[in-house]
Tab-separated table of C-alpha atoms in Angstrom:
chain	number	residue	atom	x	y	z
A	1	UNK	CA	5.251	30.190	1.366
A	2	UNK	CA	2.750	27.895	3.089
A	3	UNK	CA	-0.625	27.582	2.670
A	4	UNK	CA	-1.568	27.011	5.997
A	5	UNK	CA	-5.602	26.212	4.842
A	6	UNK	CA	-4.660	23.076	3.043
A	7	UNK	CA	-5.740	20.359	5.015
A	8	UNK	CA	-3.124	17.046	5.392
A	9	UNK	CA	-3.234	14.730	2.829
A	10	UNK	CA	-1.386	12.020	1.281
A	11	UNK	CA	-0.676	12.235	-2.577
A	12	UNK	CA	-0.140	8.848	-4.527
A	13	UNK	CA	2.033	8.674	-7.707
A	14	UNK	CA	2.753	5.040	-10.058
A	15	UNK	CA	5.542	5.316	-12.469
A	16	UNK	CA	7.035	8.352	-13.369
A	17	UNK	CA	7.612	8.682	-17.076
A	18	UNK	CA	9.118	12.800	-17.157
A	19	UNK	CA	11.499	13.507	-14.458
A	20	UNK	CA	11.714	17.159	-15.195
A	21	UNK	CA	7.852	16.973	-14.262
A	22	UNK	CA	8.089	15.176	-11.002
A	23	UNK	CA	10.748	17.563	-9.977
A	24	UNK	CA	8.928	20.271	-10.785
A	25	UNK	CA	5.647	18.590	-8.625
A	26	UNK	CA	7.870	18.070	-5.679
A	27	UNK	CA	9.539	21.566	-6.009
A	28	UNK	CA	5.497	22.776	-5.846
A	29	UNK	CA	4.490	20.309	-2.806
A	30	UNK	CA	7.250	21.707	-0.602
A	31	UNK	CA	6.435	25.124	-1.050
A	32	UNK	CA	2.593	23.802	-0.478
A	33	UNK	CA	3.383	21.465	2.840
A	34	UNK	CA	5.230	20.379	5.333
A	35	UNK	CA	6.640	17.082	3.896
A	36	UNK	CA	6.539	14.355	6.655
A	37	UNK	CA	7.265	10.754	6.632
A	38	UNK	CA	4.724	7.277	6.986
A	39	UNK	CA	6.445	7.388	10.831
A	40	UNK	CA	4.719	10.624	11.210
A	41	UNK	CA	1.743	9.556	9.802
A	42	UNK	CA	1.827	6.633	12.203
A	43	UNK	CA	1.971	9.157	15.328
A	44	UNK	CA	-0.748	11.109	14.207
A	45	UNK	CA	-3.005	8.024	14.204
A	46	UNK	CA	-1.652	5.935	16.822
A	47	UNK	CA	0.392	8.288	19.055
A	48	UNK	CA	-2.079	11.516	18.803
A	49	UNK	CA	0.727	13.572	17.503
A	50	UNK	CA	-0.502	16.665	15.859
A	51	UNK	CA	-0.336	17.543	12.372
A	52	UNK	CA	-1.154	20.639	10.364
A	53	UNK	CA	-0.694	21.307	6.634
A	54	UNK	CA	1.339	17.922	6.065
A	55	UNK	CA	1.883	15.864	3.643
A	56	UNK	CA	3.034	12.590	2.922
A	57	UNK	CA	3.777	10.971	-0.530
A	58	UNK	CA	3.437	7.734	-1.766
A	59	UNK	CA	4.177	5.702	-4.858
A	60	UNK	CA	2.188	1.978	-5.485
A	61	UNK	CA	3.258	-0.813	-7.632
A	62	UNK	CA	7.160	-0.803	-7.483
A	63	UNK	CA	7.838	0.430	-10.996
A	64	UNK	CA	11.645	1.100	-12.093
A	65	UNK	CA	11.052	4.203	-12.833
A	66	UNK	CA	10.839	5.428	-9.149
A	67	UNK	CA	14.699	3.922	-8.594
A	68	UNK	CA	15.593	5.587	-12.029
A	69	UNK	CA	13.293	8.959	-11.897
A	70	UNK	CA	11.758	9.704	-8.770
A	71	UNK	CA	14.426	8.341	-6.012
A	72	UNK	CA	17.138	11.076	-7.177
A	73	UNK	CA	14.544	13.991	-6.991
A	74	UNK	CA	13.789	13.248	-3.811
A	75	UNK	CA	17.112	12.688	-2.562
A	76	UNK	CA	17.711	15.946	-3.742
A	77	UNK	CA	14.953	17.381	-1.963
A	78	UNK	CA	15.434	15.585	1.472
A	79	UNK	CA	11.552	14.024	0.941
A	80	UNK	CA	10.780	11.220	2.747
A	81	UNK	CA	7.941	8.594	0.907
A	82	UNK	CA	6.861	5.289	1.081
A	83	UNK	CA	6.251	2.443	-1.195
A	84	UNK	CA	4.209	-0.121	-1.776
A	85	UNK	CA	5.614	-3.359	-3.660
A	86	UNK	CA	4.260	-7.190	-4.426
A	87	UNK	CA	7.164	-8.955	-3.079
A	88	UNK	CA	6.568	-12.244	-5.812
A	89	UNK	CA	7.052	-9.643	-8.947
A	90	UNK	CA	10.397	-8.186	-7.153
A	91	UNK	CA	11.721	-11.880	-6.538
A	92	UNK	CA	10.209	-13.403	-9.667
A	93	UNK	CA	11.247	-10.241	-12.071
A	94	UNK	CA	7.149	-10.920	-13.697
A	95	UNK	CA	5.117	-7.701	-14.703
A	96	UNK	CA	2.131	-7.432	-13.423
A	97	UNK	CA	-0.631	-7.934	-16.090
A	98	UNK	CA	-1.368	-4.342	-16.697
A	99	UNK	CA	2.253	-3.417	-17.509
A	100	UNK	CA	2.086	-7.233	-19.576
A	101	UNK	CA	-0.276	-6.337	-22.151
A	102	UNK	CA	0.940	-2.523	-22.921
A	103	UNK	CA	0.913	-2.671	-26.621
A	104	UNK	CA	-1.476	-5.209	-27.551
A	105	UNK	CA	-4.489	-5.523	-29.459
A	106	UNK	CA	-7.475	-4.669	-27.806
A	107	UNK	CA	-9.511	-6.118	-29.996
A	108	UNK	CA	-8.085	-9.958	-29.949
A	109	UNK	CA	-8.181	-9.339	-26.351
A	110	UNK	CA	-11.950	-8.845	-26.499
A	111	UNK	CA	-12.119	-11.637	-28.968
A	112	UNK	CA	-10.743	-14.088	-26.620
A	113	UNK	CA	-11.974	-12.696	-23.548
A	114	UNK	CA	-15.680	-13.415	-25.441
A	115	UNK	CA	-14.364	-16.922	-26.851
A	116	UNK	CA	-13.708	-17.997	-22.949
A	117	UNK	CA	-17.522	-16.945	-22.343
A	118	UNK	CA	-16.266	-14.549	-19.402
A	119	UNK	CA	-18.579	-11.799	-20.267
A	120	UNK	CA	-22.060	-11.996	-22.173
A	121	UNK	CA	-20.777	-10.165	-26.049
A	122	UNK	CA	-23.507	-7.533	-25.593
A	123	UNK	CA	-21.814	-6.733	-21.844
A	124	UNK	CA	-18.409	-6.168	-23.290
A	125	UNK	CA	-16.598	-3.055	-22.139
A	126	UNK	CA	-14.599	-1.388	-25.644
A	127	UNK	CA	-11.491	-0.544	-22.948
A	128	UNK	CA	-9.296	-3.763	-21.792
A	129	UNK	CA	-8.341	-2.462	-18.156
A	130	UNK	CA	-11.627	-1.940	-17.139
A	131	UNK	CA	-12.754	-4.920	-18.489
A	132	UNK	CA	-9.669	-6.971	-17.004
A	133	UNK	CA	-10.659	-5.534	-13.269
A	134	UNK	CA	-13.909	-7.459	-13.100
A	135	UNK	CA	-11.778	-10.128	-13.937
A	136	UNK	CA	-9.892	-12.997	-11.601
A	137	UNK	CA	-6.226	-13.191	-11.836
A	138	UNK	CA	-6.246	-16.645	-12.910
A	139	UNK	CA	-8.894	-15.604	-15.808
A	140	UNK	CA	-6.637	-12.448	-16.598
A	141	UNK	CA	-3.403	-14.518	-17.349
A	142	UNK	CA	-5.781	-17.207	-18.956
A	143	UNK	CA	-6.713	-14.271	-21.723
A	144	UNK	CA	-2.904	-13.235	-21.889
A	145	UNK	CA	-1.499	-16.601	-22.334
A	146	UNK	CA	-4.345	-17.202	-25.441
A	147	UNK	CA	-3.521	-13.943	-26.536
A	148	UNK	CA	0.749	-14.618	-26.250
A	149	UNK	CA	0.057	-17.971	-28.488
A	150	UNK	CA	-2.443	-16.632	-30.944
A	151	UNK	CA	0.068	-14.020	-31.926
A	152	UNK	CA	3.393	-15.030	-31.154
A	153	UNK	CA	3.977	-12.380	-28.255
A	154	UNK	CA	6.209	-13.241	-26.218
A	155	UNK	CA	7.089	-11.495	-22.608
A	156	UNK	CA	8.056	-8.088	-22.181
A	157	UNK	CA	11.304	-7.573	-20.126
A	158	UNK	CA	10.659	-6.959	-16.180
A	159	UNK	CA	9.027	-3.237	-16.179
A	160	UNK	CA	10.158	-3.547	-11.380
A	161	UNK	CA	12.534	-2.924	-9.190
A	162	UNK	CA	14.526	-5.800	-8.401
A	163	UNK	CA	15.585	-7.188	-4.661
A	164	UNK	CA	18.432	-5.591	-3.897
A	165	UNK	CA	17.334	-1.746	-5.206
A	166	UNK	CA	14.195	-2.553	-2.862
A	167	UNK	CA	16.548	-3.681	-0.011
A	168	UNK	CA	18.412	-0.109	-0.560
A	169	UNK	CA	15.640	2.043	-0.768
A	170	UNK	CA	14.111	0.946	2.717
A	171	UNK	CA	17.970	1.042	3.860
A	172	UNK	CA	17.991	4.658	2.340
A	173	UNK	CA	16.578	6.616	5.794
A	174	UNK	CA	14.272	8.073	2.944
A	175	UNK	CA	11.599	5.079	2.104
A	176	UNK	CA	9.845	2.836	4.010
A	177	UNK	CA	8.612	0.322	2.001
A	178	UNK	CA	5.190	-1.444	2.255
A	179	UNK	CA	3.337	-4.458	0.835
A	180	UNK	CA	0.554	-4.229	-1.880
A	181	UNK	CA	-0.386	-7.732	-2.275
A	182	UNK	CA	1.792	-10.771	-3.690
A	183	UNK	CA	0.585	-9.720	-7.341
A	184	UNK	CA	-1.490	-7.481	-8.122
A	185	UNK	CA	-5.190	-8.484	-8.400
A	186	UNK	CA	-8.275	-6.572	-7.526
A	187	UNK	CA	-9.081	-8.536	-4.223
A	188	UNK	CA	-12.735	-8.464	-4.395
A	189	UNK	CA	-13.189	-10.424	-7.652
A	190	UNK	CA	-10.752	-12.855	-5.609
A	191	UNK	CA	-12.577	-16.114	-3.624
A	192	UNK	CA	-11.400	-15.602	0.261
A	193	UNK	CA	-8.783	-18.279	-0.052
A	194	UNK	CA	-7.213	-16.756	-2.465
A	195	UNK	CA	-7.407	-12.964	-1.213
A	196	UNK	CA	-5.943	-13.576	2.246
A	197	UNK	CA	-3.290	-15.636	0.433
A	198	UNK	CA	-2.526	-12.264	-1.430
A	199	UNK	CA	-2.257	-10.004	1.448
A	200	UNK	CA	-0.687	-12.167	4.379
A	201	UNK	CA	1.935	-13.775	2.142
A	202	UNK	CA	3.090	-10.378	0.488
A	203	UNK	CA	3.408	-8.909	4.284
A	204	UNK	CA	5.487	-11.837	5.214
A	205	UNK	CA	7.689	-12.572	1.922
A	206	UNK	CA	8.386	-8.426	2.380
A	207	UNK	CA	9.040	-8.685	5.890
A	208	UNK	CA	11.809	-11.945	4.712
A	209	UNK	CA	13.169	-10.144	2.631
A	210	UNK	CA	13.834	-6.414	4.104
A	211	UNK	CA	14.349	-8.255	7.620
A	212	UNK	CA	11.690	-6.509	9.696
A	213	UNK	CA	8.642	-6.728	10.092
A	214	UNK	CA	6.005	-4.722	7.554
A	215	UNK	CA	2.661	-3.377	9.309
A	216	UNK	CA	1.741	-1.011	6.066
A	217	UNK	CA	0.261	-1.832	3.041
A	218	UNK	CA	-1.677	-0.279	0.114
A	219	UNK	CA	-4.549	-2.100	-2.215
A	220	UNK	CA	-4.486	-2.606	-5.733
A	221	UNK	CA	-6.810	-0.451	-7.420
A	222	UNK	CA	-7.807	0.700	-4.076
A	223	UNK	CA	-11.210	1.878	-3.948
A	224	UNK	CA	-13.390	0.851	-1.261
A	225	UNK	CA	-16.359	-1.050	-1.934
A	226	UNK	CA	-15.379	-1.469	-5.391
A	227	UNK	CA	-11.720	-3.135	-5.071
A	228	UNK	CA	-11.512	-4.550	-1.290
A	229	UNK	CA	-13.768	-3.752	1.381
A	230	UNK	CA	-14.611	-4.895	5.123
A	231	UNK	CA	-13.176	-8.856	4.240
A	232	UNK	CA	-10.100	-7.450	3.092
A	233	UNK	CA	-9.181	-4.918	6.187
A	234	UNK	CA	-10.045	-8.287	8.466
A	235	UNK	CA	-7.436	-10.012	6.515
A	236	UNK	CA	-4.730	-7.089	7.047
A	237	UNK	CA	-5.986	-6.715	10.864
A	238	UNK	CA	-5.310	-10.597	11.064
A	239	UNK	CA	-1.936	-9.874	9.747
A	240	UNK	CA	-0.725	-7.006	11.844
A	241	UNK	CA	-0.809	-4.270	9.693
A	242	UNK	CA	-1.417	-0.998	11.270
A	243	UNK	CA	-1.931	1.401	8.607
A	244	UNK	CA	-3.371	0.583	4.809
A	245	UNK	CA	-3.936	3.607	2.048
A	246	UNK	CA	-6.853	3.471	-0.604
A	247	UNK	CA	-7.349	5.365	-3.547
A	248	UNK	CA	-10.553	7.052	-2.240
A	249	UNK	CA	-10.103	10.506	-2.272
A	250	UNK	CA	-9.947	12.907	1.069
A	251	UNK	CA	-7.610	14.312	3.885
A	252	UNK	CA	-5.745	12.668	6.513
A	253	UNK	CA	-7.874	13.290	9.539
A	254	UNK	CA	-8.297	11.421	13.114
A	255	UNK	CA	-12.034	10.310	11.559
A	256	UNK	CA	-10.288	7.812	9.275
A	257	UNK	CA	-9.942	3.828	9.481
A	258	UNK	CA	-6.097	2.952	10.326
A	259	UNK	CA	-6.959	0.743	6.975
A	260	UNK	CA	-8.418	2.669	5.412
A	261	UNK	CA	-6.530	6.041	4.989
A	262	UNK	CA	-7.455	8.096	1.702
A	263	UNK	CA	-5.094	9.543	-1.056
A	264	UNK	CA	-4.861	11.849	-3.776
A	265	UNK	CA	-3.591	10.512	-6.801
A	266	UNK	CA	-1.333	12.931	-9.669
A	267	UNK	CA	-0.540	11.655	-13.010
A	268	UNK	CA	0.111	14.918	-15.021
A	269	UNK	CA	-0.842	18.576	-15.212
A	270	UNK	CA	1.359	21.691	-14.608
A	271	UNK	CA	1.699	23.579	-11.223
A	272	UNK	CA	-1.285	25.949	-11.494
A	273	UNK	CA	-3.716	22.244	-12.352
A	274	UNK	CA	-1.634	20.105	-9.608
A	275	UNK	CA	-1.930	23.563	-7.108
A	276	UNK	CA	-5.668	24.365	-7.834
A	277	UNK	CA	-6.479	20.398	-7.683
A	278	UNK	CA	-5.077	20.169	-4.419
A	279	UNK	CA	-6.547	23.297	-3.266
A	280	UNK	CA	-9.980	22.697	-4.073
A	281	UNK	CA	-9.551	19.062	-3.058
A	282	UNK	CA	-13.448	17.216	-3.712
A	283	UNK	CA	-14.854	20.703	-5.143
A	284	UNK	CA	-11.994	19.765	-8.128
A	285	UNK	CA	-13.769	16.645	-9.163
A	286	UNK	CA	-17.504	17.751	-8.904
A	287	UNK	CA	-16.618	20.775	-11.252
A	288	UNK	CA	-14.705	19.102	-14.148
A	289	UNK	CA	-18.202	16.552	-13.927
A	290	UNK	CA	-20.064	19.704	-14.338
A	291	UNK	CA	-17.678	21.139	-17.122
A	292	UNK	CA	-17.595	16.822	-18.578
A	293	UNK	CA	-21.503	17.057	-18.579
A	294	UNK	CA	-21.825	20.377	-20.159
A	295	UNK	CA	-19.467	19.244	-23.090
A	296	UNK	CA	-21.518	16.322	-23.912
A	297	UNK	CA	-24.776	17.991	-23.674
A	298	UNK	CA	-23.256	20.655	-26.302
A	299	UNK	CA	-22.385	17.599	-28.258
């Protein structure tokens, strides 16, 4: 049964790592919503089509996992999603850097990230991917190249999706696949050159390669004001693209930017956590802070 008091919303997943999981998630959504497709969400911005207790699913980065895991759930379930893919990693078969250094040592990282001089030793953060996302993408591969020689690492195989499983998901009637940059950086540490490079030339390497033309995207990282902000939607309105996602949490509602639609991102938890998380929607976050605060203060 519907709960007809959930407001729309989009819900953003990455890889999937437990299929049973996911099925289970998608099993709980469809009792939850109305599952509708990016074409819908489209007409509810653009077309003033209504929409009431909807909800669209997305998945960011391009992982295997979501031909492997996710793809055959939703077949199953007749659930339409989109994607969001860096064209260059699909071609090139590269990992991004976050799925490069899975594995390392965090503390050579942090040695040669303080060896380069790009943070003051006293300002260095004791977690690599937060450090890494004040970081350039040139200065990122910089630290994983020094890292690869100083230890003898070499590559890991291709964690993506290649071409042609990209070319049959968008044939599928199922996905409609969208850009997310050429790879991967966090746009604002990026000079405007090389941001606009990012976003136009993933929409039109995607738009080669699936054969029409791509007008939805979704930002690394994705938080406004933090990741991208006002430069970054003027380089996606340059490039036609009507609707972009964030990971800035909130409902899909006629008060939000065309580029700059929110999302609700699950990782884990069972029904009850994924059902009460959606259900409480902002409330969700301000109590586990209150719960988080209350721990430390009891030591």
């Amino acid at each position: 049964m519907k709960h007809k008091l959930l407001p729309n919303t989009c819900i953003n997943f990455h890889d999937i790592h437990d299929q049973k999981w996911f099925e289970n998630i998608i099993r709980l959504l469809k009792r939850m919503y109305t599952m509708v497709s990016l074409e819908d969400i489209y007409a509810f911005y653009y077309d003033d089509m209504p929409l009431k207790n909807v909800c669209h699913i997305t998945f960011d980065d391009g992982d295997r996992s979501f031909y492997e895991k996710a793809f055959p759930i939703l077949k199953k379930y007749d659930v339409p999603v989109s994607i969001y893919v860096s064209p260059k990693a699909t071609i090139e078969q590269q990992n991004f850097w976050f799925q490069e250094i899975r594995g390392y040592d965090e503390d050579i990282l942090l040695e040669i990230m303080d060896e380069l001089e790009l943070f003051e030793k006293d300002k260095l953060i004791p977690h690599i991917k937060p450090t890494f996302k004040k970081l350039s993408l040139y200065d990122i591969w910089k630290v994983i190249n020094m890292y690869q020689a100083k230890t003898g690492t070499s590559n890991k195989p291709c964690y993506n999706m290649d071409t042609d499983q990209i070319i049959e998901l968008d044939q599928s009637g199922l996905v409609s696949v969208g850009a997310h940059t050429l790879s991967h950086p966090i746009l604002k540490n990026e000079s405007d050159e090389r941001a606009s490079y990012e976003i136009q030339g993933s929409v039109n390497k995607l738009s080669e390669i699936l054969n029409r033309e791509v007008i939805h995207f979704a930002y690394p990282n994705g938080r406004y004001g933090e990741d991208f902000d006002e430069r970054e939607m003027g380089f996606l309105d340059e490039t036609g693209i009507k609707l972009s996602f964030t990971t800035d949490k909130g409902q899909v509602s006629a008060v939000n930017h065309t580029l700059k639609i929110p999302r609700n991102g699950l990782t884990k938890g069972g029904s009850f956590n994924v059902f009460t998380k959606l259900f409480m929607g902002k409330k969700w976050d301000d109590m586990k802070s209150v719960i988080g605060s209350k721990k430390n203060k009891l030591g």
